[in-house]
XYZ file of C-alpha atoms in Angstrom:
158
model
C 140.083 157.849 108.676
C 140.647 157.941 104.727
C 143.183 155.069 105.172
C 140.517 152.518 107.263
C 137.735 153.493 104.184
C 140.553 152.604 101.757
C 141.106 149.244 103.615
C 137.740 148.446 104.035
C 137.379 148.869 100.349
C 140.476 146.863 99.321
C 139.047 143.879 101.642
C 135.027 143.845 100.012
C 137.541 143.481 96.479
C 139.565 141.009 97.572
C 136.591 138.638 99.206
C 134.693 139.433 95.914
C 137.410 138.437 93.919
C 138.306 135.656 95.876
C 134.726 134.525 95.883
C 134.605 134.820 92.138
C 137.700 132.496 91.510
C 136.117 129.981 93.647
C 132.775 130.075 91.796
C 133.970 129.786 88.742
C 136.361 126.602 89.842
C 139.055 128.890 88.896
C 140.578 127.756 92.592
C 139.168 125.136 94.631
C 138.961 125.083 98.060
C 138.722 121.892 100.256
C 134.805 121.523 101.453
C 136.076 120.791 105.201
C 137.413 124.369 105.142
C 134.544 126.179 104.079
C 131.912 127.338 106.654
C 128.256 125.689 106.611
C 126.274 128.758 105.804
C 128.909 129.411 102.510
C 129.228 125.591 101.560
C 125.912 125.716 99.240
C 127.773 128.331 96.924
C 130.842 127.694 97.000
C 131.582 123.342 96.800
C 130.373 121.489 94.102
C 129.207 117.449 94.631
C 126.249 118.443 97.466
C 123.932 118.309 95.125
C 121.922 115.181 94.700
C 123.143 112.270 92.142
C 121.042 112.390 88.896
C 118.243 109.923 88.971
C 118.816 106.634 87.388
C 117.983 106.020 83.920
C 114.539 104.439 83.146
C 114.584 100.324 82.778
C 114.128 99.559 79.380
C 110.425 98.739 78.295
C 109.077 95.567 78.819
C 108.147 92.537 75.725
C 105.796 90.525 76.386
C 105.270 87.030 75.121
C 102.269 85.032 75.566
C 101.900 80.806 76.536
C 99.385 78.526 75.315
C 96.976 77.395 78.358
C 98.524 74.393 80.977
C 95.613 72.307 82.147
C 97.290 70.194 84.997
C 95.167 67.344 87.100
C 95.077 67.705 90.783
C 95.963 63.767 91.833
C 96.293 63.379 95.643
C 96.863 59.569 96.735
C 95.786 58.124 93.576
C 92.320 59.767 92.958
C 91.750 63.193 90.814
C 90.715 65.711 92.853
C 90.319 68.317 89.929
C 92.285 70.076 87.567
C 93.536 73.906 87.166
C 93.826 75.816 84.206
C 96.309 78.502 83.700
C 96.811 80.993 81.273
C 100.412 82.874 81.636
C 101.892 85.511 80.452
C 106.029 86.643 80.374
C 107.297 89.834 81.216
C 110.466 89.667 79.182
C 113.286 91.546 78.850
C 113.195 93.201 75.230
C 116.963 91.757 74.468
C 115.877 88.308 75.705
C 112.615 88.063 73.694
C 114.184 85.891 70.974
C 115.958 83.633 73.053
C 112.513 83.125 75.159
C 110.383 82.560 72.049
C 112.960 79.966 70.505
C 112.974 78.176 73.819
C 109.076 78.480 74.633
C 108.760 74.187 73.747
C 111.161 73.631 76.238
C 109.583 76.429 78.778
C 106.061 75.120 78.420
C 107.680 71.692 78.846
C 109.434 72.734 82.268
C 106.602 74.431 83.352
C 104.159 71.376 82.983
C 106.540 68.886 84.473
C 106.711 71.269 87.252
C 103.094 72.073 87.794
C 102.486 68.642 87.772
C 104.863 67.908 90.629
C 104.159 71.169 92.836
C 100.205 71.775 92.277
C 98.877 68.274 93.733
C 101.493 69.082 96.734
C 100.366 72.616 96.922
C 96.599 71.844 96.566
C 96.465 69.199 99.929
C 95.023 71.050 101.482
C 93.054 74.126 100.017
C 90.828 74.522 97.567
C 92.020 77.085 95.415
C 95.590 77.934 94.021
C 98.078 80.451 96.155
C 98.717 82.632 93.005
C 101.820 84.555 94.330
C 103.047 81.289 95.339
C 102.203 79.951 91.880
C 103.936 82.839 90.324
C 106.696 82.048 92.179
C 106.951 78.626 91.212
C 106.552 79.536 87.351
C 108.965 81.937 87.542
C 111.568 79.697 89.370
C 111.181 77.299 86.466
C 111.319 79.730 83.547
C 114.711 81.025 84.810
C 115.885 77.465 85.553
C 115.060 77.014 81.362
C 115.868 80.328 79.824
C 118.759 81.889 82.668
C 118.842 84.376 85.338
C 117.671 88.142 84.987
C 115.880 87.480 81.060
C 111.959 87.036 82.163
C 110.947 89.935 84.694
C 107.958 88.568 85.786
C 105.157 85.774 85.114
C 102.036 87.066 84.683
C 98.945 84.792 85.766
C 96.197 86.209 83.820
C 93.359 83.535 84.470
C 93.169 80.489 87.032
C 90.223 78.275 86.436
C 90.035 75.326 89.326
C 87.711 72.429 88.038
C-alpha cells in the first residue's frame, strides 16, 4: 500500500512539473495534442490579435464657395452654391493646399458638366451623390487614398 501512495505521489510531481515546463514555454507542445478543457493554459496564439492601431488624425482644409448655373437645353434653370470642405490626410495636406487652383478648377469644370445632368429632373441636389462626384474629381487631381472625404457643409439652390 506504501508503494501505490509513493506512486501516486511521484505522478502529481511529474504532471506538475511537466505542466510547469510547458507554462513557462520551457517545452512546447503541439496545440492538436493538447485536450480542449487544458488548451486555454497551456498553448499560446488563442488569444485574440491586438486591435489595430488608431488612423492617424484627420487635416482639414477648407475651399472657397463654387456657384455653378443649372443650364438645361439652353435656358438657366438656377444655380447651386456649395461650400466644401476636405478631409485630408495629415501627410497629404501640403500637396492638397499647393494643388487647391487646380482642385477648385477640376471641381468647377466638373460641376458644371454633372449638376445640369444631375438636376433634369429634381429640384434639389442628391448630396451623397454630389459628394461622390467631388470626391471622384479631387482624387482624379491630387491621387488615390490623400483626401478621406469631401465634406458638403452648405448647399444653397437658387
Amino acid at each position: 500500500m506504501k508503494i501505490v501512495g509513493i506512486i501516486i505521489v511521484l505522478l502529481v510531481l511529474l504532471g506538475g512539473i511537466a505542466f510547469g515546463l510547458v507554462k513557462f514555454n520551457l517545452v512546447t507542445i503541439p496545440a492538436d495534442m493538447v485536450p480542449g478543457p487544458l488548451r486555454p493554459y497551456l498553448v499560446k496564439g488563442d488569444e485574440p490579435p491586438p486591435p489595430p492601431p488608431p488612423p492617424a488624425p484627420s487635416s482639414y482644409v477648407e475651399m472657397e464657395q463654387f456657384v455653378v448655373p443649372i443650364i438645361v437645353n439652353g435656358t438657366l434653370k438656377g444655380s447651386i452654391l456649395i461650400e466644401v470642405r476636405l478631409e485630408v490626410d495629415p501627410h497629404g495636406k501640403s500637396h492638397v493646399e499647393q494643388s487647391m487652383p487646380l482642385i477648385h478648377d477640376a471641381i468647377i469644370r466638373g460641376l458644371y458638366d454633372f449638376l445640369p445632368k444631375h438636376m433634369e429632373d429634381r429640384r434639389t441636389a442628391d448630396l451623397q451623390v454630389l459628394k461622390a462626384e467631388i470626391q471622384r474629381i479631387c482624387t482624379r487631381v491630387v491621387g488615390e487614398g490623400i483626401i478621406r472625404a469631401v465634406l458638403v457643409q452648405n448647399v444653397y439652390n437658387r
